[in-house]
Backbone as CSV, one residue per row, in Angstrom:
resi,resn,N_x,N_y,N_z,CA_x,CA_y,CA_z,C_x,C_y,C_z
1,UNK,201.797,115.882,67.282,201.506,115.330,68.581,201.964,113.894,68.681
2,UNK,202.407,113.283,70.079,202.629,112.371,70.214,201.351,110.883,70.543
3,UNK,201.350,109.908,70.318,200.478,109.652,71.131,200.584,108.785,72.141
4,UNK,199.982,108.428,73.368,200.494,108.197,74.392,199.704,106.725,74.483
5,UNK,198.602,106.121,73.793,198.269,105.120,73.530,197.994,104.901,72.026
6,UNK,198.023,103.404,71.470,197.983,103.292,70.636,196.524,103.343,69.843
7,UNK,195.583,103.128,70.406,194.177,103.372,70.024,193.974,104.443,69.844
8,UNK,194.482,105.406,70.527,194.232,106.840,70.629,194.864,107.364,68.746
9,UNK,196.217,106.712,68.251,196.577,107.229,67.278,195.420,106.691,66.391
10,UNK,195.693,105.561,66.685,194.393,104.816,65.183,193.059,105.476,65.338
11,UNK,192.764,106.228,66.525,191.099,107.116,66.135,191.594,108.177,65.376
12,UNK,192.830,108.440,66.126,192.613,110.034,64.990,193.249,109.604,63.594
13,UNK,193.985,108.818,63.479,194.222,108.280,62.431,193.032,108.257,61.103
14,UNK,192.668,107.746,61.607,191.247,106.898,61.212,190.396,108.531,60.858
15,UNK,190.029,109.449,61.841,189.240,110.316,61.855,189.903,111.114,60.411
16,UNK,190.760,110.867,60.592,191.711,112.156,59.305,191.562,111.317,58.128
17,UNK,191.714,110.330,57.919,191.622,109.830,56.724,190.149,109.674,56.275
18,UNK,188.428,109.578,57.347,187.547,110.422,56.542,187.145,111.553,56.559
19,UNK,188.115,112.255,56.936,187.547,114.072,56.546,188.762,113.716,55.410
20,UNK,189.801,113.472,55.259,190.187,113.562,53.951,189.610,112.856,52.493
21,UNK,189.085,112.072,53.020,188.099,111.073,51.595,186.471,111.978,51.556
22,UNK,186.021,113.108,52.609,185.530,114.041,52.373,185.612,114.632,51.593
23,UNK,187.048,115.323,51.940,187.520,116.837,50.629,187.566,115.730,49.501
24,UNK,188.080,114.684,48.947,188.246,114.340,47.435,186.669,113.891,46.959
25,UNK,185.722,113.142,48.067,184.583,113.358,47.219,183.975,114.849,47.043
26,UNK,184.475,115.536,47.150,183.631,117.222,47.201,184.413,118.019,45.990
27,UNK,185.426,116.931,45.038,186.042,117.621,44.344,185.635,116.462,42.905
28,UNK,186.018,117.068,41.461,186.287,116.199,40.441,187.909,116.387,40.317
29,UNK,188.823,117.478,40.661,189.912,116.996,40.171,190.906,116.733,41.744
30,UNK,191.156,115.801,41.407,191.712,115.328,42.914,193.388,116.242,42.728
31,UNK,193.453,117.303,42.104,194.673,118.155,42.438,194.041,119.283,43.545
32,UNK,193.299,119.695,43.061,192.574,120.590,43.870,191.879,120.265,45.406
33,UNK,191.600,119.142,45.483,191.164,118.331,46.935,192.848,118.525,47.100
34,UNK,193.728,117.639,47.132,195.190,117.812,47.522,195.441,119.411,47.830
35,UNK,195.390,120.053,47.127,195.805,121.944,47.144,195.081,122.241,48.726
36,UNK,194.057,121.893,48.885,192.907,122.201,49.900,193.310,121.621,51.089
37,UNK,193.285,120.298,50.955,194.086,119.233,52.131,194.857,119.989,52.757
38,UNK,196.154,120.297,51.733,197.324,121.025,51.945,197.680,121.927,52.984
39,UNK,196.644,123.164,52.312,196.397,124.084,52.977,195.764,124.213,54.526
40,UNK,194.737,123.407,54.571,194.094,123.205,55.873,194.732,122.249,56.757
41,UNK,195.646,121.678,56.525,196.512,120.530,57.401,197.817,120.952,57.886
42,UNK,197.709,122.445,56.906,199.616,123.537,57.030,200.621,122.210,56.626
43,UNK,200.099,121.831,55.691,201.561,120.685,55.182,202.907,121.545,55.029
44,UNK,202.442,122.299,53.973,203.584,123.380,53.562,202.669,124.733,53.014
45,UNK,203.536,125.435,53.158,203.042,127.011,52.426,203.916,127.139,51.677
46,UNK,203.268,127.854,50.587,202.332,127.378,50.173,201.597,126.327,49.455
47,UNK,200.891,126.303,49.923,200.318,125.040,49.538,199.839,124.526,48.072
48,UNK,200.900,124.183,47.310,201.052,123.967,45.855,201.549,122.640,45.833
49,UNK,200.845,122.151,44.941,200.707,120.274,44.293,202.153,120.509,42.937
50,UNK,202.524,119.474,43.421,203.574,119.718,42.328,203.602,117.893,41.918
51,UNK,203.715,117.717,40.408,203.844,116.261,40.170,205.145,116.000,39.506
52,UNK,205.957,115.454,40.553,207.383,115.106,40.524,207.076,113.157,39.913
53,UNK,208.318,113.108,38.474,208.290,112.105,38.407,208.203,110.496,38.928
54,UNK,207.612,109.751,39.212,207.461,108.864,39.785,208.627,107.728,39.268
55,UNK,209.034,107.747,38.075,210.377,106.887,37.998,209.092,105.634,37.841
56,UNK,210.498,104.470,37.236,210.011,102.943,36.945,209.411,102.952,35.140
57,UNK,209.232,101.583,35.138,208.807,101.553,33.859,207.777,101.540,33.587
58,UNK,206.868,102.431,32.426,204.985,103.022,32.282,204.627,101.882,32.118
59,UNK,203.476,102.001,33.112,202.897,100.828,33.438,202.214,100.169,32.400
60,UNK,201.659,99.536,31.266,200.542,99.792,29.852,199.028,99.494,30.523
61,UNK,198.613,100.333,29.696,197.055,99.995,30.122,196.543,98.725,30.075
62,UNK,195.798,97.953,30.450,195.011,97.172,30.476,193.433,97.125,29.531
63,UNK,192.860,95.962,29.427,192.000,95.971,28.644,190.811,96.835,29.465
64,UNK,190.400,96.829,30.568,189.493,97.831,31.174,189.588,99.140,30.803
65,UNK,190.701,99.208,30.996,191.683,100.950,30.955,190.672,101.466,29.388
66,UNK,191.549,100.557,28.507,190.929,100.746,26.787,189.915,101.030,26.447
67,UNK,188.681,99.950,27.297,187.357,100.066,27.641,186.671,101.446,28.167
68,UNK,187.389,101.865,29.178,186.790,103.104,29.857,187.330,104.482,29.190
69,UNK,188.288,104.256,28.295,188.289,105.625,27.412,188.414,105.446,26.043
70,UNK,187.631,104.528,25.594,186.742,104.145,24.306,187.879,104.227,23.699
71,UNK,189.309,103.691,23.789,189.881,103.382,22.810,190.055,102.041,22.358
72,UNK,190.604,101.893,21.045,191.180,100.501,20.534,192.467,99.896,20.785
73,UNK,193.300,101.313,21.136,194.728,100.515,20.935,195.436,101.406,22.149
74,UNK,196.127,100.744,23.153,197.384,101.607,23.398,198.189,102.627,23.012
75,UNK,198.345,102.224,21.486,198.740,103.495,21.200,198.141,104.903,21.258
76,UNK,196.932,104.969,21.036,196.392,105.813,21.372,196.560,106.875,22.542
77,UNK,197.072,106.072,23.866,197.454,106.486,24.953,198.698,106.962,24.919
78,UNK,198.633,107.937,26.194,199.858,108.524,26.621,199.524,107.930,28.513
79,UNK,200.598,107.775,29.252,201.109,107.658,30.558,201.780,108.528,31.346
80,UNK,201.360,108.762,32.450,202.185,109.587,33.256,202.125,109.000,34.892
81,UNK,203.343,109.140,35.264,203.127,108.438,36.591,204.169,109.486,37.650
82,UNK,203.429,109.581,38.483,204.032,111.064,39.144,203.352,110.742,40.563
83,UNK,204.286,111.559,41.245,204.055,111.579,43.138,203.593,113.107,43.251
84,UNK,202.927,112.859,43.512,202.061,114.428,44.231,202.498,114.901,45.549
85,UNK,203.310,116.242,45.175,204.018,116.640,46.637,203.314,117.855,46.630
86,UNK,203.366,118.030,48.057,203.080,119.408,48.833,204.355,119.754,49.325
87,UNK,205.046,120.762,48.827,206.103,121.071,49.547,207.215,119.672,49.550
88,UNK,207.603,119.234,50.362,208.436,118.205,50.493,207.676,116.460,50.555
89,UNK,206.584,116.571,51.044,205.818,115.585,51.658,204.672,114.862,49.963
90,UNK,205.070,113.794,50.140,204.472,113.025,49.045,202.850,112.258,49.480
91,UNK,202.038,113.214,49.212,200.673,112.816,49.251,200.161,111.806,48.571
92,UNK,200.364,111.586,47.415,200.028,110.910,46.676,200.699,110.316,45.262
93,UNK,200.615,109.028,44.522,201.332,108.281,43.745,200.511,108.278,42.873
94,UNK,200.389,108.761,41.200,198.961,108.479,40.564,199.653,108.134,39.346
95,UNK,198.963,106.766,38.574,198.830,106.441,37.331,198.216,106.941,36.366
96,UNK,198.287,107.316,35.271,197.456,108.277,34.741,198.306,108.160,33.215
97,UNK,196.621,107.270,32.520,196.567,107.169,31.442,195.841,108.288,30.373
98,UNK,196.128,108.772,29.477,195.053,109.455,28.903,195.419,109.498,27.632
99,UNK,194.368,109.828,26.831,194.248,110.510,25.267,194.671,111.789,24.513
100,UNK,196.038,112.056,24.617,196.543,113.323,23.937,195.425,113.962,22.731
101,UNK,194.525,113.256,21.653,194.170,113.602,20.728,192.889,114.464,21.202
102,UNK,192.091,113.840,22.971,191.189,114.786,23.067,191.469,115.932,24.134
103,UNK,193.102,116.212,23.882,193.534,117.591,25.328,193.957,118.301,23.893
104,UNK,194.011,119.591,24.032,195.066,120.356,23.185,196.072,120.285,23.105
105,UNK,196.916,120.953,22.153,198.613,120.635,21.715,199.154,121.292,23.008
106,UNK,199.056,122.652,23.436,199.569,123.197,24.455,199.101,122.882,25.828
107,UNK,198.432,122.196,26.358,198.450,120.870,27.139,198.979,119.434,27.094
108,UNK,199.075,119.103,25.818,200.353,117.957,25.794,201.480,118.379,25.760
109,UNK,201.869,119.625,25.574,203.161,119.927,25.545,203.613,119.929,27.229
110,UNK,202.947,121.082,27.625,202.479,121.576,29.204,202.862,120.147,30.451
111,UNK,202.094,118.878,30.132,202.519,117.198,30.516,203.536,116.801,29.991
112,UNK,203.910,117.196,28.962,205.376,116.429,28.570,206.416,117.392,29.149
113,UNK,206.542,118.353,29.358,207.994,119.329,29.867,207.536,120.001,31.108
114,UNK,206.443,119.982,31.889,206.661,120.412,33.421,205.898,119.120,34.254
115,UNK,206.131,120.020,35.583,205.570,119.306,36.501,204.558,119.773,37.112
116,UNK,203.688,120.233,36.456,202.351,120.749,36.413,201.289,119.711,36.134
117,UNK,200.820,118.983,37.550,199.393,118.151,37.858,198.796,117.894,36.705
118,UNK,198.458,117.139,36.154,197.101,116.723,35.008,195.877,117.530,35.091
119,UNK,195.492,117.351,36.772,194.065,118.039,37.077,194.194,119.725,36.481
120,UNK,195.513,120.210,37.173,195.579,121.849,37.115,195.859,121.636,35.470
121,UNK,196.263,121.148,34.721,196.753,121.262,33.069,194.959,121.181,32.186
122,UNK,194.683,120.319,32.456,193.340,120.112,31.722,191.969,120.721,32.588
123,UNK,192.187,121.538,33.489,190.920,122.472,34.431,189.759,123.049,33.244
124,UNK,190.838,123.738,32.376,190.215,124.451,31.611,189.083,123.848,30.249
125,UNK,189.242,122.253,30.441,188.585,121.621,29.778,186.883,121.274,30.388
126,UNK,186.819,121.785,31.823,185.733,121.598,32.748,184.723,119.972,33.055
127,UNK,186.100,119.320,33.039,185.672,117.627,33.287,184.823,117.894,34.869
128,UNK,184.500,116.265,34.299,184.303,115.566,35.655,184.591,114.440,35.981
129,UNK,184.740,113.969,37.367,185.591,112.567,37.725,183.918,111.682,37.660
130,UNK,184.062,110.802,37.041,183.658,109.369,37.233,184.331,108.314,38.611
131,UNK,183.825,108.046,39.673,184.392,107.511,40.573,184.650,106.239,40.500
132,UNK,185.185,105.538,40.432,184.922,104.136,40.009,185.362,103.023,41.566
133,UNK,185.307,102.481,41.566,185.314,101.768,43.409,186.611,102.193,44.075
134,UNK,186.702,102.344,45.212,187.655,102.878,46.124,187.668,101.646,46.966
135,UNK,189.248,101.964,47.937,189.566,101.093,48.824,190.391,101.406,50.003
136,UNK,190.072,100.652,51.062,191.397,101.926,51.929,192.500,100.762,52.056
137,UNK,193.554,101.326,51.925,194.859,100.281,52.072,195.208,100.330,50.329
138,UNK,195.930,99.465,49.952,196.649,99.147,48.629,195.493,98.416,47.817
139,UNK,195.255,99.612,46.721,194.512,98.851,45.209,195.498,98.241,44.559
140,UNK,194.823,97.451,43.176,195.490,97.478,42.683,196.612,98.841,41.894
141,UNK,197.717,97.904,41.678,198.469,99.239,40.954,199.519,100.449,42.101
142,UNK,199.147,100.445,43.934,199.221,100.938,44.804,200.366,100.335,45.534
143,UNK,201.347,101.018,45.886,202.121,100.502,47.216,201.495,99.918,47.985
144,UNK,202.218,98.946,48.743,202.342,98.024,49.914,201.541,99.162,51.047
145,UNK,202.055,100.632,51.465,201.479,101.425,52.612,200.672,102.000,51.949
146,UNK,199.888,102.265,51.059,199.093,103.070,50.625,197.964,102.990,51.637
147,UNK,197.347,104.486,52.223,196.030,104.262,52.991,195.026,104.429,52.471
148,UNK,194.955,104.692,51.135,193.495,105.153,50.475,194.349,105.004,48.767
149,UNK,193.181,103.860,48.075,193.424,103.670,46.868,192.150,104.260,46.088
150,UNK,191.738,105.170,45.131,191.230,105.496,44.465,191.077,105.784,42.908
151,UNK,190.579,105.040,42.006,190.662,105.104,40.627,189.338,105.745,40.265
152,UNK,189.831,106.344,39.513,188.166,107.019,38.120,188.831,107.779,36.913
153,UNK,188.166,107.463,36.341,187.440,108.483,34.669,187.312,109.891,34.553
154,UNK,188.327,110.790,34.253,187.816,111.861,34.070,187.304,111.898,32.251
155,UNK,186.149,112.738,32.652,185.389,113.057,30.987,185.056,114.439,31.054
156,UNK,184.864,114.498,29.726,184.547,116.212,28.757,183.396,116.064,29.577
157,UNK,182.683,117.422,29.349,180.948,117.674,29.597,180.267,116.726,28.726
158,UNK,180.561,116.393,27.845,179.643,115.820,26.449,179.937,113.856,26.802
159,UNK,180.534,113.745,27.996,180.879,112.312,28.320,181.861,111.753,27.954
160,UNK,182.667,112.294,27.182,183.875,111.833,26.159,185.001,111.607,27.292
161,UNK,185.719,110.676,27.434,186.702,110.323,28.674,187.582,110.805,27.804
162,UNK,188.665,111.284,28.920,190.029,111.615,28.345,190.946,110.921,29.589
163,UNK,190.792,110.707,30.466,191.701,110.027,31.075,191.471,108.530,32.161
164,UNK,192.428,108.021,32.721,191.882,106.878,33.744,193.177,106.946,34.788
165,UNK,192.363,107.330,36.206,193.722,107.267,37.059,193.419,106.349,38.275
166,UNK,194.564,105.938,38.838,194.810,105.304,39.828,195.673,106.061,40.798
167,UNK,194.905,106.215,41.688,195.793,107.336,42.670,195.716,106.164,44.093
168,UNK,197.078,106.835,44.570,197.545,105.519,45.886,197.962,107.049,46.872
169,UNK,196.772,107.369,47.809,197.279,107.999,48.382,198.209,107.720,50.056
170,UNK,199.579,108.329,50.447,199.878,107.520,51.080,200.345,107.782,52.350
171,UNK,200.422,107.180,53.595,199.886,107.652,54.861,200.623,108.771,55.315
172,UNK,201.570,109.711,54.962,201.765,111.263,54.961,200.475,112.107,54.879
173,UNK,199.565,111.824,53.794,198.185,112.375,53.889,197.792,112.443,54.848
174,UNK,198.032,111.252,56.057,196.708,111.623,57.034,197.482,111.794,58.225
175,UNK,198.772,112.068,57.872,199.740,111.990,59.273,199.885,112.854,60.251
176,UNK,199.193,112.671,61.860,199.271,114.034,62.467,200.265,114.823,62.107
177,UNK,199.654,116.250,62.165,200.326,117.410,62.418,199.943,118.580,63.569
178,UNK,201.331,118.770,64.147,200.817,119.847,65.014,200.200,120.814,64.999
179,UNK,200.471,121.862,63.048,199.964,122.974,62.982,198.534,122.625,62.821
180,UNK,197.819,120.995,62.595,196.623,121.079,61.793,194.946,121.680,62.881
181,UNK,194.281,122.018,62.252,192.989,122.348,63.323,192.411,121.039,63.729
């Protein structure tokens, strides 16, 4: 749809971006909020998250980062930095640090040679997201247009973190669509 005043875009604007910060608090793995989005917005059919390289040089963790998944050293870590597409359309930009030693071998393999989401690779480990403060516009770590910056902790059941992401989701997410309800 077009819009014919400019207030008029920024409500619905605005309206879509919190029913979309809805679906990701109603989820722990923010691949699956994206899959859902997807689907209910008719981005593309089908509606499959795919994490296409993000390019540039891995960002290194920071001393927080280290902190929040009880490691000592960088090395410890592995990086992945990938754009989350639906079909053609890039939802989202996510940083994503984690601990190879607490995923299995055929899940580090799985992150190192496809483009198969973190969330959908490690499901079967039955985490949960730790939310850690959100922002709308550019977090740190986030593009200049980002409309929704969100970082957290995913951990084992037993509390054990295995990862720390920074997701920059970016205004394609909330961008009218004609097919959407």
């Amino acid at each position: 749809g077009v819009c014919l005043l400019a207030s008029a875009c920024a409500t619905s604007s605005s309206s879509r971006l919190q029913s979309f910060e809805r679906v990701l608090a109603a989820q722990d793995s923010a691949t699956v909020a994206l899959t859902q989005w997807c689907e209910t917005r008719a981005i593309s059919d089908p509606a499959r998250i795919v994490a296409q390289p993000g390019g540039g040089a891995p960002v290194a963790a920071d001393a927080r980062t280290l902190r929040l998944l009880e490691v000592n050293s960088r090395t410890e870590l592995a990086y992945r930095n990938v754009a989350l597409d639906c079909g053609s359309t890039t939802l989202s930009r996510a940083h994503n640090w984690f601990v190879p030693e607490r995923l299995t071998p055929a899940m580090n393999e799985t992150l190192n040679t496809t483009r198969e989401p973190f969330g959908r690779v490690v499901a079967p480990l039955g985490f949960t997201r730790e939310r850690l403060p959100s922002e709308r516009g550019a977090g740190q770590g986030c593009p200049a247009d980002t409309v929704l910056s969100h970082s957290a902790v995913l951990k084992l059941s037993d509390g054990t973190p295995i990862s720390r992401v920074i997701e920059c989701y970016t205004p394609a997410t909330i961008a009218d669509s004609d097919q959407a309800p």
